[in-house]
Short mmCIF file of C-alpha atoms and ligand atoms in Angstrom, two decimals:
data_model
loop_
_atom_site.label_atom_id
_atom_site.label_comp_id
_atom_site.label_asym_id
_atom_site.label_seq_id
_atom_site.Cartn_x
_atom_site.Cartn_y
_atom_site.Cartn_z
CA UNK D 1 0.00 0.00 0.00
CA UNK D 2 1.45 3.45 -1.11
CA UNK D 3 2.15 5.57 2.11
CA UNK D 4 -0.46 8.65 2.87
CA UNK D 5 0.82 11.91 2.71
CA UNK D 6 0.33 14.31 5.59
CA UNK D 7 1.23 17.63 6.93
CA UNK D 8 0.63 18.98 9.97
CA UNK D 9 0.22 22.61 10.60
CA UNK D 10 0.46 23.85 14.42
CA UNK D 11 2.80 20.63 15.05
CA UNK D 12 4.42 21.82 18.10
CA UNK D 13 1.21 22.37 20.13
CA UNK D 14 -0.87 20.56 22.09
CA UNK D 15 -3.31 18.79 19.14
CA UNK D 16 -0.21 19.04 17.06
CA UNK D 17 2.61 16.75 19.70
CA UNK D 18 -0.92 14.22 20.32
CA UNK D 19 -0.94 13.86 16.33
CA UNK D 20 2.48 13.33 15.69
CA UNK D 21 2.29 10.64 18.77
CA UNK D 22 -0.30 8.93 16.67
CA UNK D 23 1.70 9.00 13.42
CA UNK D 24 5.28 8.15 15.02
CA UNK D 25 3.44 5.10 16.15
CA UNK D 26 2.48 3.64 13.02
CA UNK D 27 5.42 5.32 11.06
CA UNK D 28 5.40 3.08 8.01
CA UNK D 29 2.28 4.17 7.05
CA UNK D 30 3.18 8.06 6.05
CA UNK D 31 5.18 10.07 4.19
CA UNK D 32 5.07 13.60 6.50
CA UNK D 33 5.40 16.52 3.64
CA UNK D 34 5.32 19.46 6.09
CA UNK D 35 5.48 20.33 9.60
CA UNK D 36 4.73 23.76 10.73
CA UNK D 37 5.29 25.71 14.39
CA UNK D 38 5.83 29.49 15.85
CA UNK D 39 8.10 29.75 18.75
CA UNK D 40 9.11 26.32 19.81
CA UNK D 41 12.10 25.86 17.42
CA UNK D 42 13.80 23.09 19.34
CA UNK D 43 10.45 20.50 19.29
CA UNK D 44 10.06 22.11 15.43
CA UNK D 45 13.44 20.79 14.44
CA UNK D 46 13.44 17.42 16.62
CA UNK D 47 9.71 16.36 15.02
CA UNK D 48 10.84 17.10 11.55
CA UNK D 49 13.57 15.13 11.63
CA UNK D 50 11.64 12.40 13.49
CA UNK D 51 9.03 12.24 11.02
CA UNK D 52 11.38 12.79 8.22
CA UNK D 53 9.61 15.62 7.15
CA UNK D 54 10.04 17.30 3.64
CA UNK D 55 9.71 21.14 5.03
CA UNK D 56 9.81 22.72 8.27
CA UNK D 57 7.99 26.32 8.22
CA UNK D 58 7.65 28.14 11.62
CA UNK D 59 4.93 31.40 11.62
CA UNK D 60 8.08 33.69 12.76
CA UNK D 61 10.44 35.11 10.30
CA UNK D 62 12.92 36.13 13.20
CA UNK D 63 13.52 32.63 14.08
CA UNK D 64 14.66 30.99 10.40
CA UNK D 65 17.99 31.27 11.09
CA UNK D 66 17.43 29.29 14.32
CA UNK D 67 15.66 26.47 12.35
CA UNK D 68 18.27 26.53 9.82
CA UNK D 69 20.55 25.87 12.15
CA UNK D 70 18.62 23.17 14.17
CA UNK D 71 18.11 21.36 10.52
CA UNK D 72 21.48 21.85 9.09
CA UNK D 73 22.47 19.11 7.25
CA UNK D 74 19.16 16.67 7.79
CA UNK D 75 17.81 17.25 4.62
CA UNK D 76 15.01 19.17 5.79
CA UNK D 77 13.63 22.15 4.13
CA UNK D 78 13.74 24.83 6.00
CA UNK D 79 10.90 28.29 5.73
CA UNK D 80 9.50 31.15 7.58
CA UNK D 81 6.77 33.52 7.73
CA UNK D 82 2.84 33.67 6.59
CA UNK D 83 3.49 33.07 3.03
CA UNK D 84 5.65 30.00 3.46
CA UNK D 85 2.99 28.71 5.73
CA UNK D 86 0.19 28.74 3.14
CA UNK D 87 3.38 27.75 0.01
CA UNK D 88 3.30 24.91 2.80
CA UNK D 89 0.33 23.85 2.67
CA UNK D 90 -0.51 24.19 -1.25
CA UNK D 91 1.77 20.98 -1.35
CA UNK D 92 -0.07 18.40 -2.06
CA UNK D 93 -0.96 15.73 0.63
CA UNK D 94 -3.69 13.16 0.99
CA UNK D 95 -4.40 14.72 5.17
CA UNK D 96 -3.49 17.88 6.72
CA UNK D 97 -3.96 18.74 10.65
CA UNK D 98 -5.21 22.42 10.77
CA UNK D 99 -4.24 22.59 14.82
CA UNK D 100 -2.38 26.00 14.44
CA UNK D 101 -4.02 28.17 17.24
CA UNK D 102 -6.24 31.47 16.64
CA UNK D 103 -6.79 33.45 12.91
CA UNK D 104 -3.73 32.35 11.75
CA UNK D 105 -4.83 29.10 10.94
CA UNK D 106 -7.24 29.88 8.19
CA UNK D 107 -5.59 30.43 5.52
CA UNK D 108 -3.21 27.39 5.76
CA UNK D 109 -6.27 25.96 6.17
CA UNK D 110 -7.89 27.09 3.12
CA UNK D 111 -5.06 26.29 1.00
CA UNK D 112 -5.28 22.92 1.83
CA UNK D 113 -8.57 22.60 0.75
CA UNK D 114 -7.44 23.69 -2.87
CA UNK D 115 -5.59 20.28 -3.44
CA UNK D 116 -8.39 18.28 -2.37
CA UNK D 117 -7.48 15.44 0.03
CA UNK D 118 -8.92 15.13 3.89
CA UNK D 119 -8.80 18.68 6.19
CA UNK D 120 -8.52 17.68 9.97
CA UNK D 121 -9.78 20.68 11.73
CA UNK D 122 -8.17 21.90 15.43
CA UNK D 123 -8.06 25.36 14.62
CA UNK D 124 -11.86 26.75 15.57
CA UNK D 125 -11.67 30.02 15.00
CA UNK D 126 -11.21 29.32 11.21
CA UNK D 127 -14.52 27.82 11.32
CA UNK D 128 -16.19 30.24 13.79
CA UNK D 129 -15.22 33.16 11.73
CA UNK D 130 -15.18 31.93 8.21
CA UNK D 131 -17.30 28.49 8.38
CA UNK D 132 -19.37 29.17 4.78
CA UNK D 133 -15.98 30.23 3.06
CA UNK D 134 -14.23 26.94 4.53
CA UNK D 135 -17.32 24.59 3.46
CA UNK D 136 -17.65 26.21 -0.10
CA UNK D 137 -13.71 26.09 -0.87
CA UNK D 138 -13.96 22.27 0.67
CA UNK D 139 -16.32 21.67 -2.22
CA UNK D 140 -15.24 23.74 -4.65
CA UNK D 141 -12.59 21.43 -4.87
CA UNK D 142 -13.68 17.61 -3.67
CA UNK D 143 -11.72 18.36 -0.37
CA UNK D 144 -13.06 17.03 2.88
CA UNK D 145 -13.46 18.70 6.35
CA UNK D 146 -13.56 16.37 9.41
CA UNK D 147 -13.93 17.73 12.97
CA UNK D 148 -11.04 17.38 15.74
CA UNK D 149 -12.41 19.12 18.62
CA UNK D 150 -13.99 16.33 20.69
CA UNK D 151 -17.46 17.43 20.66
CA UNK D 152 -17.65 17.72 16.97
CA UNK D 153 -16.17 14.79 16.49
CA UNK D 154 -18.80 12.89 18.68
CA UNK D 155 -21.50 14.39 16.97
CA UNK D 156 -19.75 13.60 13.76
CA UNK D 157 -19.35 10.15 15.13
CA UNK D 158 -23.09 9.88 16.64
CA UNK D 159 -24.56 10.97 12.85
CA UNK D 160 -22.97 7.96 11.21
CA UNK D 161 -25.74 6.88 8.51
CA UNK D 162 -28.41 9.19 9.80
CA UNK D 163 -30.65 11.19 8.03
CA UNK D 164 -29.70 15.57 9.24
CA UNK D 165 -33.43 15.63 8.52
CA UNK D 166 -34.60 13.37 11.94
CA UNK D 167 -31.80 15.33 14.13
CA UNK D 168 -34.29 17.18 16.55
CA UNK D 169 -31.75 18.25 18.69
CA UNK D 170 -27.65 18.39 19.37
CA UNK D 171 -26.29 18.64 22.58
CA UNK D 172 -23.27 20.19 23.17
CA UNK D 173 -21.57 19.29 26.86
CA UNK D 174 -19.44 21.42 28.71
CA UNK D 175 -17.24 20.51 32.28
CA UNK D 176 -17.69 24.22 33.35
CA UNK D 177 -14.08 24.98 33.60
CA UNK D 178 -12.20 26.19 36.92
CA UNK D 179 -14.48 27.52 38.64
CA UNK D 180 -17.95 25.51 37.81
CA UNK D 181 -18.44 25.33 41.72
CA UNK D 182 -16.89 29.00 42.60
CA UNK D 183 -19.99 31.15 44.33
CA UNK D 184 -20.82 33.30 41.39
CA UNK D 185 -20.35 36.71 43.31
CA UNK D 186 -16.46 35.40 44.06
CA UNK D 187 -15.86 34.67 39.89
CA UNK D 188 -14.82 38.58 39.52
CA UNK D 189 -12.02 38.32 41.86
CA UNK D 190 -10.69 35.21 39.68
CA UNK D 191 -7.02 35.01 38.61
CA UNK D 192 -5.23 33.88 35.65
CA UNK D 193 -3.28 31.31 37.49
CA UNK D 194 -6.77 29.66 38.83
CA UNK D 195 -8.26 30.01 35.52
CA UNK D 196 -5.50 28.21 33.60
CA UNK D 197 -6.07 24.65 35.06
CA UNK D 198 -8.84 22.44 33.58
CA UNK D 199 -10.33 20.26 36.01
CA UNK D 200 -10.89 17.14 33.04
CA UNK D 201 -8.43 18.49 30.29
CA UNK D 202 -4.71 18.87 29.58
CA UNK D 203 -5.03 22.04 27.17
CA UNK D 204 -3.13 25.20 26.44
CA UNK D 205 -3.54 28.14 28.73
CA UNK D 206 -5.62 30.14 26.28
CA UNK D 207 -8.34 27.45 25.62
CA UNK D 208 -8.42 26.34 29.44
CA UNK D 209 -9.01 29.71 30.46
CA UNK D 210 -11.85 29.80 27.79
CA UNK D 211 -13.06 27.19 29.08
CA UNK D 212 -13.31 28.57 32.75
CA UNK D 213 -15.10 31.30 31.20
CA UNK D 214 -17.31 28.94 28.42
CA UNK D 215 -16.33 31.09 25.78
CA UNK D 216 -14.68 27.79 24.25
CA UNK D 217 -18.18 26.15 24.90
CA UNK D 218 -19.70 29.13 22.55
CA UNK D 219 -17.37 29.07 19.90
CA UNK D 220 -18.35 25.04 20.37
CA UNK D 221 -21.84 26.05 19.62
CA UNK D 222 -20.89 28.14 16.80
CA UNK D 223 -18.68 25.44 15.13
CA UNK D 224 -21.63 22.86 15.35
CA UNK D 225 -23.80 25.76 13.40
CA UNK D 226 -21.37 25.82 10.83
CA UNK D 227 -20.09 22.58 10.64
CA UNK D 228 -23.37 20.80 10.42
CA UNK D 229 -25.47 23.31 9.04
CA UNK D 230 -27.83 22.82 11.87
CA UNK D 231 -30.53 25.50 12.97
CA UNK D 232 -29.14 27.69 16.08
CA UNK D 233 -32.49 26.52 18.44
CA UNK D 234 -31.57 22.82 17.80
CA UNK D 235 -28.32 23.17 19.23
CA UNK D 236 -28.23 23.26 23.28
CA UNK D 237 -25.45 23.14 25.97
CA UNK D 238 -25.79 21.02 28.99
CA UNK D 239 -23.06 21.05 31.66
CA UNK D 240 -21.69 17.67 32.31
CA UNK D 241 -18.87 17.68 35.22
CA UNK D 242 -17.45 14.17 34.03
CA UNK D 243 -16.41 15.19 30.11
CA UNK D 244 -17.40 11.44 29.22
CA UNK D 245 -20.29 12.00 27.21
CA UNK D 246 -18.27 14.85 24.46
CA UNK D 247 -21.94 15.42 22.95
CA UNK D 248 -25.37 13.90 22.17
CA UNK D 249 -27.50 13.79 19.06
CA UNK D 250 -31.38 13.62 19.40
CA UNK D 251 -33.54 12.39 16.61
CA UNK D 252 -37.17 12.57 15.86
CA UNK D 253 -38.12 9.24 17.47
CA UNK D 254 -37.21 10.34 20.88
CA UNK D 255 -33.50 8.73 20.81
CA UNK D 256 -30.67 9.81 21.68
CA UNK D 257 -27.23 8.65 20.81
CA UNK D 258 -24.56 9.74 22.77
CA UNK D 259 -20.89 9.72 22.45
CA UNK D 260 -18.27 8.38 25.40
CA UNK D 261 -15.03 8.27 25.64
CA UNK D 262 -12.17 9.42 27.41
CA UNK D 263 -10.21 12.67 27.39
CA UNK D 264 -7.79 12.49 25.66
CA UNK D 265 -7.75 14.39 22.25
CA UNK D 266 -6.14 11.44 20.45
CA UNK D 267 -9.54 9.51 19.92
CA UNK D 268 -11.00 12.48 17.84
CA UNK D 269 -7.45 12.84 16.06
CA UNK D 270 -7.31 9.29 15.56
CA UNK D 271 -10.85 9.12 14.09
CA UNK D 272 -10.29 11.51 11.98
CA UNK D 273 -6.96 10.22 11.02
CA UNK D 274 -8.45 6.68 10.21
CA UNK D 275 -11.78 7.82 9.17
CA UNK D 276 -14.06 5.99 7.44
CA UNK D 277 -12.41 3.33 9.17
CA UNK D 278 -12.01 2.44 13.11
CA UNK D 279 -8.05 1.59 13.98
CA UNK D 280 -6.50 0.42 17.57
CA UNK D 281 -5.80 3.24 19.49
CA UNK D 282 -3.92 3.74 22.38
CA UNK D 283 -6.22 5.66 24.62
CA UNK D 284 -7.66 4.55 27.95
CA UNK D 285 -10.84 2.30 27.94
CA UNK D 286 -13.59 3.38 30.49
CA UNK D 287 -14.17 1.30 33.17
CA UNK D 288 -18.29 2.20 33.52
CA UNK D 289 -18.66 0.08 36.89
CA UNK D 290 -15.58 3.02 38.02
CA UNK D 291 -16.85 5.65 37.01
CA UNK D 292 -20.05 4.80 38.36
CA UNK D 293 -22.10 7.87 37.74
CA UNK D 294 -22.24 10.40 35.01
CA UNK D 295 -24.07 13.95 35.94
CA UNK D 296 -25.68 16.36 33.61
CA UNK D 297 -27.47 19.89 34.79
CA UNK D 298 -28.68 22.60 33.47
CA UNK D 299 -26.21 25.59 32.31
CA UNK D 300 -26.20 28.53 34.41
CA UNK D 301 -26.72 31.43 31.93
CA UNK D 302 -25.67 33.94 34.81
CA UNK D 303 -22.47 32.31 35.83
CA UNK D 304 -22.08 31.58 31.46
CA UNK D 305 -22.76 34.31 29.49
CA UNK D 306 -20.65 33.43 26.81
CA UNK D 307 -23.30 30.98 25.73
CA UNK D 308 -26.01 33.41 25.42
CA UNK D 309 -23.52 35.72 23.53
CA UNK D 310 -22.75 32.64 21.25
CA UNK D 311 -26.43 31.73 20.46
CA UNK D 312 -26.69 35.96 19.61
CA UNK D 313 -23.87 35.24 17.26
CA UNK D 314 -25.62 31.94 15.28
CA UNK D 315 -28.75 33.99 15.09
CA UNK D 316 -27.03 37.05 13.60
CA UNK D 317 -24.77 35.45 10.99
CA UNK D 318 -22.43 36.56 7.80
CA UNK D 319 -19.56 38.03 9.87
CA UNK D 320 -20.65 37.86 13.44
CA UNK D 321 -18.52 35.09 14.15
CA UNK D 322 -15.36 37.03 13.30
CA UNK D 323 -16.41 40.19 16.01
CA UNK D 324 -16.81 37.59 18.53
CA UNK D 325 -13.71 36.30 18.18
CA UNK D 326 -11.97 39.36 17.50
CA UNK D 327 -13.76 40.66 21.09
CA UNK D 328 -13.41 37.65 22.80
CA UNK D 329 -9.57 37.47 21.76
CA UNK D 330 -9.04 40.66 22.92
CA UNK D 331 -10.52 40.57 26.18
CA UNK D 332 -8.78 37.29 26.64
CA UNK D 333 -5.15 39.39 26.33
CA UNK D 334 -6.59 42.00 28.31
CA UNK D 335 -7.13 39.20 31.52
CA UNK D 336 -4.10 37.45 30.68
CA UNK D 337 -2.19 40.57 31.30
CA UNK D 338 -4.32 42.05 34.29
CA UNK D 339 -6.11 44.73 32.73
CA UNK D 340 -9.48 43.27 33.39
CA UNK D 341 -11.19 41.02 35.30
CA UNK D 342 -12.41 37.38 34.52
CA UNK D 343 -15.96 38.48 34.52
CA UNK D 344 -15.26 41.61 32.28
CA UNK D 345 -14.49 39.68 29.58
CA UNK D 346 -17.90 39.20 29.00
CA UNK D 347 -19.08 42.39 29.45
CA UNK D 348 -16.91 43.22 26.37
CA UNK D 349 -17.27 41.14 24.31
CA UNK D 350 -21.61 41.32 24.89
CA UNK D 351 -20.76 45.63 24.20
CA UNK D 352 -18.77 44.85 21.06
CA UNK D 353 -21.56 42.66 19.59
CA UNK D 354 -24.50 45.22 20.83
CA UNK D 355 -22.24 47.97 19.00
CA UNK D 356 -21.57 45.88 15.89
CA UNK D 357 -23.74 43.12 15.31
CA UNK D 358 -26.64 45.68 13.45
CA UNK D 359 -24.26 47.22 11.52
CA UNK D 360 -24.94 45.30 8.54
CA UNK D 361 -22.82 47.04 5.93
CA UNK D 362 -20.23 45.84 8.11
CA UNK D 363 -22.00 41.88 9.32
CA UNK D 364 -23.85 41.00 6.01
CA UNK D 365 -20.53 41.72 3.82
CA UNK D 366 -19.17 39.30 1.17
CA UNK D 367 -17.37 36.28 3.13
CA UNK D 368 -14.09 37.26 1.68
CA UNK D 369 -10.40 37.08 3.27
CA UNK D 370 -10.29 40.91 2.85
CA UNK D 371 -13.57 41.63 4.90
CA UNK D 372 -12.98 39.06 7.43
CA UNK D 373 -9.95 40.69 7.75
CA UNK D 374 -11.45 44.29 7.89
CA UNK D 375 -14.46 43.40 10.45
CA UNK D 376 -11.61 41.04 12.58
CA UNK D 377 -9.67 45.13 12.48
CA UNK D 378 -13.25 46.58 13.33
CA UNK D 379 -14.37 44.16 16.23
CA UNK D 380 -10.56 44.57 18.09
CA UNK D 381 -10.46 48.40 17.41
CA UNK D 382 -14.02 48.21 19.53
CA UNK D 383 -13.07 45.87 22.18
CA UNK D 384 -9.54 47.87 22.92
CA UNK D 385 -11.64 51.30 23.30
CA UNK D 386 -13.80 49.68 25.89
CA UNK D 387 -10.55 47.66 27.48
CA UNK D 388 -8.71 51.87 27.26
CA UNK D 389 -12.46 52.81 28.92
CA UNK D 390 -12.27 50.51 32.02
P1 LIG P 401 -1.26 25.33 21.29
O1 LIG P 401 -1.18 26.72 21.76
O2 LIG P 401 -0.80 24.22 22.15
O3 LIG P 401 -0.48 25.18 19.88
C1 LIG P 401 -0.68 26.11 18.84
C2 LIG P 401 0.20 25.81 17.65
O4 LIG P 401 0.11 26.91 16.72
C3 LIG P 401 1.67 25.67 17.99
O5 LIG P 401 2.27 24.83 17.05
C4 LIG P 401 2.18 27.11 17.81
O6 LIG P 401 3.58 27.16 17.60
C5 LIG P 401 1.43 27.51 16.56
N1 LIG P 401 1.23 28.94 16.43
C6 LIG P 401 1.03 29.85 17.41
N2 LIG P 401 0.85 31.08 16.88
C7 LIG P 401 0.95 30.95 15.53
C8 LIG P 401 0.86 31.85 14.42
N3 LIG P 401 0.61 33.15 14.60
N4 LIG P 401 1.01 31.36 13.18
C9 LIG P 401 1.24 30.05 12.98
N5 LIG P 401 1.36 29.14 13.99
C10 LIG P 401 1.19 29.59 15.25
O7 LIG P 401 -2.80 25.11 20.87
P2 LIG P 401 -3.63 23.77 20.87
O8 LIG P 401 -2.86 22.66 20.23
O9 LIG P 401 -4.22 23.58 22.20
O10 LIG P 401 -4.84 24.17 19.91
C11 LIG P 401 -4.70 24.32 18.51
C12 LIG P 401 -6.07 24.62 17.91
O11 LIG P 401 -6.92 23.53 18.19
C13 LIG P 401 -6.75 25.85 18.55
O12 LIG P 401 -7.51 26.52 17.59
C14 LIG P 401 -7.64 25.23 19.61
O13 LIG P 401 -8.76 26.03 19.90
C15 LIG P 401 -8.05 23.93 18.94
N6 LIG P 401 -8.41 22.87 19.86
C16 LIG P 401 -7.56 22.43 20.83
C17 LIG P 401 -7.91 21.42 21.70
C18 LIG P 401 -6.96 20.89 22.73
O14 LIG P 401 -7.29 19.93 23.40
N7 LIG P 401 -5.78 21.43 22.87
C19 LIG P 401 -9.24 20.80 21.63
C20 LIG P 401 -10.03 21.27 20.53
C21 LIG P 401 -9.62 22.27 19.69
P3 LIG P 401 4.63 27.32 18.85
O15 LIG P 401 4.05 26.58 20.01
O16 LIG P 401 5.88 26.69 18.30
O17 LIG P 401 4.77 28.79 19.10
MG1 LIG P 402 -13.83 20.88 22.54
#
């Protein structure tokens, strides 16, 4: 059997390190074209000459003479910068991991799709901002997109040979982050430090501390919009401590098929990986008599905003998704360095979409690069006037 080709873009992060731990297992099986990172250099260079990769392309062009270094004389090609990411990903592959974190993964992304072959998707604000572009160009050109975040993946997973038409209802579940059992007057006195552990999840700092907030959850709600083209009032949240049960799909008869597993982002990875097939993988297998018990209740709207700003967003859409994440992006810097508090984010972000959201010379615009680009400029220019405000 002739070896598939695969790149993966964001390699040195979290999604990216669990990918290449699935593909260094089963090594025979792929020929890695490109590998792509930003800061890490060192785990850049050591992957690429682990996986034997064609290219090497990190996101900063300050630190290509440090890669060229760390990959002189393995054969590697070495590249830096935007444009060498996307010159990256134009070549050719059979699957590409999209896992490169924030707006900088879309156009990599997009590129992809232009050679056809299988998109793995990590990277969520690509489809939160710019899900209609990234479904057209997918089949514009015979390329396939297949979920990685783990609640996308089990509703992929729970839709297997269903009919959309019969889906009543998808769930979305959510852990509830740091501080799902804080008393809600004490969450404004939150710091980073206790918002950047996940009680379920080994993440990066920037997801776990959206997830403390649910703002992942709601760009989890917008992704499902997008990704299944279902309508925003059949998709609900339900908070579910354990993170067994990733999400739930209910159909017209009353059933409900749910999706369990473990956490540990290497099942959804792998799926998509091996997909349409199931292969081994070496994740842990539940032990139900263990575990015992698994909870669900109702999400607190006043302790989780970000959900009600989310369903605002999938009722609104054209390019709502891209001032949310432009808002929510900047309020997350603003915490992260101590310029506002955990609670405020919200409050900013819910300000930016009152402000922009009707403007719809601005929302109902062409889905293009340049005006995602221009209401992305719009939606931070807001957000940083109310951050300058406070
Ligand atoms: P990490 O922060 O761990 O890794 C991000 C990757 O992107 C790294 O390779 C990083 O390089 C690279 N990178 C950072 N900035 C840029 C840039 N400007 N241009 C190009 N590359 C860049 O993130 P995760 O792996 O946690 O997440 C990746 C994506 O997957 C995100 O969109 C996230 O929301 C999504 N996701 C993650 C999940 C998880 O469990 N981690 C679950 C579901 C979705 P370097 O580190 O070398 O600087
Ligand atoms: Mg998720």
């Amino acid at each position: 059997m002739s070896k598939r080709r695969i790149s993966i873009f964001g390699a040195t992060g979290s999604i990216g390190q669990s990918t290449i731990d699935l593909i260094k297992r089963d090594f025979d099986a792929y020929d890695v074209v490109a590998v792509s990172g930003g800061q890490n250099i060192a785990q850049l260079a050591k992957d690429a000459i682990a996986l034997r990769a064609d290219v090497a392309v990190t996101a900063d062009e300050s630190k290509l003479a440090a890669l060229r270094a760390a990959l002189a004389g393995s054969g590697v090609d070495v590249a830096a910068g935007q444009a060498a990411l996307i010159e990256a990903a134009a070549r050719p592959v059979d699957w590409t991991m999209s896992a490169i974190v924030g707006a900088a993964g879309l156009e990599p992304g997009l590129e992809a799709l232009k050679h056809g072959g299988t998109l793995a998707l990590a990277n969520k604000e690509s489809l939160v901002t710019a899900g209609k572009l990234l479904m057209s160009t997918a089949k514009a050109h015979g390329a396939r997109v297949l979920p990685v975040d783990s609640e996308h993946s089990a509703v992929f997973q729970a839709l297997v040979g269903e009919d959309m038409s019969t889906v009543e209802r998808v769930i979305i579940t959510a852990s509830g982050g740091a501080f799902r059992d804080w008393p809600l007057e004490t969450l404004k006195d939150a710091t980073v430090a206790s918002a950047s552990t996940h009680p379920n999840w080994n993440m990066g700092q920037r997801i776990t501390i959206d997830s403390a907030s649910m703002f992942n959850k709601a760009l989890e709600l917008i992704e499902t919009r997008e990704f299944f083209d279902v309508a925003p009032e059949k998709i609900e949240t339900i908070m579910h401590p354990q993170s067994l049960v990733h999400a739930l799909v209910g159909y017209n008869d009353g059933a409900i098929m749910a999706h369990v597993g473990p956490h540990d982002m290497r099942h959804a990875i792998g799926y998509a990986l091996h997909w349409p097939e199931r292969q081994h993988l070496p994740v842990e297998r539940l032990d139900l008599a263990k575990i015992s018990q698994l909870e669900f209740r109702e999400v607190d709207l006043a302790r989780y905003p970000a959900i009600g700003l989310a369903h605002e967003v999938m009722q609104r859409g054209g390019l709502s998704g891209a001032v949310f994440i432009a808002a929510k992006d900047a309020a997350l810097d603003a915490f992260i360095d101590g310029r506002i508090g955990f609670v405020q984010m919200a409050e900013l972000v819910a300000d930016v979409l009152d402000a922009l959201l009707p403007d719809s010379g601005l929302i109902d615009a062409t889905m293009s690069l340049d005006n995602l680009r221009q209401t992305t400029q719009i939606g931070a220019e807001h957000a940083q006037s109310w951050i300058d405000r406070v």
